[in-house]
Amino acid sequence: MSKEVIEQVVTYLTPNVPIVPISQGAEAFVFTTNVHPYNASACKTAGDIPVKYIIKYRPPKKYRHPSIDKTLTKHRTLSESRILAKLSQVPGLHVPKLIACDVYNGCIWIEFIGEDLPESHGFSNLKNFLWMYKTDPYNIAVEKVLFKVGEQIGLLHWNDYCHGDLTTSNLVLHQENGDWSPYLIDFGLGSASTLVEDKGVDLYVLERAIISTHSKFADKYNEWILMGFKSVYENEGKKGQQKLKDVIKRFEEVRLRGRKRSMLG
Amino acid sequence: MVNLNSVPPKNGQCYLALGLEGSANKLGVGIIKHPFLSKHENSDLSHYCEMEILSNIRDTYVTPPGEGFLPRDTARHHRNWVVRLVRRALQEANVSDPSQLDTICFTKGPGMGAPLHSVVILARTLSIMWDVPLVGVNHCVGHIEMGREITKAENPVVLYVSGGNTQVIAYSENCYRIFGETLDIAIGNCLDRFARTLKIPNEPSPGFNIEQLAKKSLNKQDLVELPYTVKGMDLSMSGILGYVDSLAKDLFNKNTKNKILFDPKTGEQLVTVEDICYSLQENLFAMLVEITERAMAHVNSNQVLIVGGVGCNVRLQEMMATMCRDRSNGQVHATDERFCIDNGVMIAQAGLLQFRMGNVVKDLSETVVTQKFRTDEVYVAWRE
C-alpha cells in the first residue's frame, strides 16, 4: 500500500484518529479505526470487543487534471453516501450504517460489519465463507446464507436500487443470535435505477463471480441465491410476479448475450 | 513450458517472416528474423525471441483536411502500393531469394473489409509464387506481441488504443481477455473525427495534430467541462465527441449565445480551439487511465503496456506513468511511432510465433479475412 497515501490520510484525520489499513482497491483505500467522529460515548469498548469503524478514503489521483479529479471524487463519494443513507431506511435490507462523510475530501465513515471466521478462514465475507465449507458444500448453513443473500439482492432491486459490482467479496456476513446474516457493502458503483437491464446485469455479474471462484458447486449455489431473490418478489403479489418475470427474462438474455460483441470504430 | 521450436526453420539457423498489414489507412510491410535457439525449446520466452527487424516500411493513405478515409479509396491505395513496398522491403532486408522466407503473415482482421481484401490477395499470390506457408494474424494480438517483444514486458495489462479499437486486455489461460472496452466508438476515431470538424491536416496523423494544438493551450487551469463516461470497466465516447463537435461549431460560427465559449455580457471569447483540444485529451485519457488502473487492481499486476496508434501520445504515456508511480513497483511500457502505429513487423512477429507453434494455413480457403475478429477469440498457444 502506498506510504504517501497513508500519510495523507493521517494528516487529514489528525493523529487523534488511529487507523489500520486493511485493503486497497483501484479507487479507494479502506482503513479501520476505533474512533467515532462525533459521538464520544460510542468510542468506548462494548464488553471486551473493541468497537471498530470503517473509513473509506478516495485519494486524489495525480494523473488526472485537478478539476476533473475534484468533481469525480465529490460526485462518487456523495452518491455512495446517499445510497447508503437511503438503503439503511429500507426495512429488512442490511447495509452498514453511514456515520459521516466529507465529500470534498473523499472520505466516508461507516459502521464496521463482519468478524473473523473460525479456524483462520479469514474475514467473514461470502467468498471466505464458501471456501470454509468447501469440504461440506451442501451444508444447510450454506443454503440458508445463500438464500438470505438472494433475499437481500431481491430487496435491493425491489426498491429500485442496483449495486453495480456484486461479487462474493462485497457480501459480508454478520452473526446475529448465532445466525449469519449477509450485508451488502461497497456501493461505489451503485445507483438508483428502475431499468430491468441494470438488475439483470447485477444478477449476471454475481452469477459469474460465483462460477469463477466456486465453480464446482456453482449451479446449486446460484439456484439457492435465485430462490431467495424470487421469494422477495413473490411476496409482493401480482405486481411483484410481473416484475420478477421481466427481471428474470432480462437476466437470461444478458447471460446469452455474453456481454461482449465485436467492436469496430 | 512452451516449445517454440516445434517447426524448425528452413535454413536451420534462423526464422524469416514477412508481415503484411493493411487493415486501415496504413499499409505496412515488415521482415523480421528470429534466431533458432535451444533456450526456446522448453520455456516461456515468447517475449524474448531476440527479434531482429530487417525492414519496416509503411505508407499511409492521407486524406485532405476535413475528410476521413473511405474503404474503397483506401483499398485502391493499398493495391497501388503494396507490390512496390514488398519489393523495397525485400531489398532493404537483403533477401535475394524470397522462397527462403519461412512464412508470410497477413492481417486476418479486425479492420475495414476492402483494404483487408486487397492485401490478402497479394499474400495469397506471394504464397503460391514462392511456395511459402501463410499465417493469418489477429491485428490486436499483433500489437500486443510486438509491444511485449520490444519492451520485454513479461505479463503486462495491455491498453490497446487506436483508431478502431479501445480495449484493456490481460492474459489468462491461453487467451488475451478483454477486461474493459469502448461501448461505441474508439478513442482514435473520436480524435480523428474531431480533427475533421476542426479541419486540421491529417498529416502525419490527426491525433498528433490535436496533441500539438493541446500543448499550445494557454489556459490549462480551467478545463472546459466535458462528460466523463466510465461505465464500470467500460467507457463510452460518442457523447463526448458530439459535445465537443457542437462546441467547435459554435466557436467557428461565433455563436455568442454559448455561455461556455463567450462572455454573456461583453461577448468576449473565453475559450480557444487549443483549450478544447487540451480539455478533450485530459478528459479522454483520464478515463483510459482509470479503467486501466481498475484492471490492474483486478488482476494484481503492476505493469502496463500501451499499444496502438494513440499510444504514441506523450501526454497519455505521462499520465499512465503518474498512475503507476502511485502503485508499488508500477512500470509503464510504451513504444514510439515506428511500432505503435500499424506496421508490418507486428503482424510478422505475432504470425511467426503462431508459425513456430505449428499453426499455419493449410488451405487457401482458410485465408478469408473478416471485419469482426475479437482479441479473445485467438488461442494463444505460445504462452503458458
Tab-separated table of N, CA and C in Angstrom, chain B residues 293-342:
chain	number	residue	atom	x	y	z
B	293	GLU	N	-6.261	1.245	-14.494
B	293	GLU	CA	-5.923	1.045	-13.093
B	293	GLU	C	-6.858	0.011	-12.472
B	294	ARG	N	-8.115	0.074	-12.860
B	294	ARG	CA	-9.065	-0.881	-12.318
B	294	ARG	C	-8.707	-2.310	-12.723
B	295	ALA	N	-8.332	-2.467	-13.989
B	295	ALA	CA	-7.950	-3.801	-14.455
B	295	ALA	C	-6.699	-4.280	-13.728
B	296	MET	N	-5.752	-3.352	-13.478
B	296	MET	CA	-4.532	-3.733	-12.768
B	296	MET	C	-4.844	-4.211	-11.361
B	297	ALA	N	-5.750	-3.498	-10.677
B	297	ALA	CA	-6.130	-3.902	-9.328
B	297	ALA	C	-6.807	-5.262	-9.370
B	298	HIS	N	-7.567	-5.489	-10.425
B	298	HIS	CA	-8.325	-6.725	-10.536
B	298	HIS	C	-7.421	-7.938	-10.734
B	299	VAL	N	-6.418	-7.815	-11.596
B	299	VAL	CA	-5.565	-8.969	-11.858
B	299	VAL	C	-4.268	-8.923	-11.062
B	300	ASN	N	-4.132	-7.934	-10.172
B	300	ASN	CA	-2.943	-7.832	-9.326
B	300	ASN	C	-1.660	-7.707	-10.122
B	301	SER	N	-1.665	-6.808	-11.091
B	301	SER	CA	-0.477	-6.634	-11.916
B	301	SER	C	0.070	-5.235	-11.671
B	302	ASN	N	1.374	-5.024	-11.930
B	302	ASN	CA	1.891	-3.664	-11.782
B	302	ASN	C	2.565	-3.153	-13.042
B	303	GLN	N	2.392	-3.897	-14.152
B	303	GLN	CA	2.967	-3.448	-15.419
B	303	GLN	C	1.851	-3.051	-16.371
B	304	VAL	N	2.091	-1.971	-17.107
B	304	VAL	CA	1.151	-1.605	-18.168
B	304	VAL	C	1.913	-1.505	-19.470
B	305	LEU	N	1.300	-1.980	-20.530
B	305	LEU	CA	1.877	-1.817	-21.855
B	305	LEU	C	0.855	-1.054	-22.687
B	306	ILE	N	1.288	0.068	-23.258
B	306	ILE	CA	0.371	0.826	-24.116
B	306	ILE	C	0.712	0.532	-25.563
B	307	VAL	N	-0.254	0.064	-26.331
B	307	VAL	CA	-0.012	-0.179	-27.750
B	307	VAL	C	-1.107	0.490	-28.583
B	308	GLY	N	-0.885	0.546	-29.882
B	308	GLY	CA	-1.862	1.162	-30.768
B	308	GLY	C	-1.479	2.599	-31.078
B	309	GLY	N	-2.064	3.144	-32.138
B	309	GLY	CA	-1.687	4.460	-32.632
B	309	GLY	C	-1.760	5.575	-31.608
B	310	VAL	N	-2.811	5.590	-30.795
B	310	VAL	CA	-2.958	6.661	-29.800
B	310	VAL	C	-1.896	6.505	-28.705
B	311	GLY	N	-1.328	5.302	-28.616
B	311	GLY	CA	-0.272	5.045	-27.627
B	311	GLY	C	0.965	5.896	-27.798
B	312	CYS	N	1.156	6.523	-28.991
B	312	CYS	CA	2.318	7.405	-29.154
B	312	CYS	C	2.124	8.717	-28.428
B	313	ASN	N	0.901	9.014	-28.037
B	313	ASN	CA	0.644	10.307	-27.416
B	313	ASN	C	1.427	10.437	-26.118
B	314	VAL	N	2.269	11.467	-26.062
B	314	VAL	CA	3.172	11.609	-24.922
B	314	VAL	C	2.396	11.909	-23.651
B	315	ARG	N	1.330	12.682	-23.792
B	315	ARG	CA	0.545	13.036	-22.613
B	315	ARG	C	-0.094	11.781	-21.994
B	316	LEU	N	-0.574	10.876	-22.839
B	316	LEU	CA	-1.168	9.634	-22.326
B	316	LEU	C	-0.117	8.818	-21.595
B	317	GLN	N	1.081	8.729	-22.173
B	317	GLN	CA	2.154	7.962	-21.539
B	317	GLN	C	2.514	8.575	-20.192
B	318	GLU	N	2.527	9.925	-20.171
B	318	GLU	CA	2.857	10.657	-18.944
B	318	GLU	C	1.841	10.352	-17.831
B	319	MET	N	0.542	10.408	-18.204
B	319	MET	CA	-0.497	10.168	-17.204
B	319	MET	C	-0.429	8.748	-16.683
B	320	MET	N	-0.175	7.806	-17.589
B	320	MET	CA	-0.089	6.409	-17.187
B	320	MET	C	1.087	6.234	-16.227
B	321	ALA	N	2.200	6.915	-16.515
B	321	ALA	CA	3.376	6.797	-15.646
B	321	ALA	C	3.067	7.337	-14.255
B	322	THR	N	2.339	8.463	-14.195
B	322	THR	CA	1.981	9.030	-12.887
B	322	THR	C	1.127	8.051	-12.102
B	323	MET	N	0.184	7.408	-12.802
B	323	MET	CA	-0.678	6.439	-12.119
B	323	MET	C	0.157	5.293	-11.577
B	324	CYS	N	1.098	4.811	-12.381
B	324	CYS	CA	1.894	3.656	-11.961
B	324	CYS	C	2.816	3.991	-10.802
B	325	ARG	N	3.290	5.230	-10.750
B	325	ARG	CA	4.180	5.620	-9.671
B	325	ARG	C	3.486	5.481	-8.322
B	326	ASP	N	2.165	5.697	-8.310
B	326	ASP	CA	1.423	5.576	-7.051
B	326	ASP	C	1.133	4.134	-6.667
B	327	ARG	N	1.380	3.214	-7.575
B	327	ARG	CA	1.216	1.801	-7.231
B	327	ARG	C	2.602	1.235	-6.980
B	328	SER	N	2.704	0.245	-6.077
B	328	SER	CA	4.045	-0.236	-5.752
B	328	SER	C	4.664	-0.934	-6.963
B	329	ASN	N	5.914	-0.579	-7.271
B	329	ASN	CA	6.672	-1.160	-8.391
B	329	ASN	C	6.021	-0.978	-9.751
B	330	GLY	N	5.175	0.013	-9.879
B	330	GLY	CA	4.480	0.182	-11.154
B	330	GLY	C	5.441	0.506	-12.284
B	331	GLN	N	5.186	-0.061	-13.458
B	331	GLN	CA	6.026	0.210	-14.620
B	331	GLN	C	5.139	0.447	-15.834
B	332	VAL	N	5.535	1.419	-16.650
B	332	VAL	CA	4.821	1.641	-17.903
B	332	VAL	C	5.727	1.279	-19.050
B	333	HIS	N	5.206	0.558	-20.007
B	333	HIS	CA	5.962	0.253	-21.205
B	333	HIS	C	5.215	0.854	-22.384
B	334	ALA	N	5.943	1.631	-23.168
B	334	ALA	CA	5.323	2.193	-24.365
B	334	ALA	C	6.377	2.201	-25.455
B	335	THR	N	5.919	2.279	-26.685
B	335	THR	CA	6.870	2.296	-27.794
B	335	THR	C	6.670	3.577	-28.594
B	336	ASP	N	7.551	3.829	-29.565
B	336	ASP	CA	7.404	5.054	-30.340
B	336	ASP	C	6.609	4.782	-31.612
B	337	GLU	N	6.512	5.815	-32.471
B	337	GLU	CA	5.586	5.713	-33.597
B	337	GLU	C	5.952	4.605	-34.584
B	338	ARG	N	7.245	4.176	-34.641
B	338	ARG	CA	7.615	3.117	-35.575
B	338	ARG	C	6.819	1.842	-35.291
B	339	PHE	N	6.594	1.578	-33.973
B	339	PHE	CA	5.959	0.318	-33.606
B	339	PHE	C	4.525	0.484	-33.116
B	340	CYS	N	4.206	1.691	-32.590
B	340	CYS	CA	2.861	1.929	-32.075
B	340	CYS	C	1.855	1.910	-33.207
B	341	ILE	N	2.148	2.696	-34.238
B	341	ILE	CA	1.241	2.793	-35.374
B	341	ILE	C	1.316	1.496	-36.166
B	342	ASP	N	0.181	1.100	-36.764
B	342	ASP	CA	0.111	-0.157	-37.504
B	342	ASP	C	1.331	-0.334	-38.391
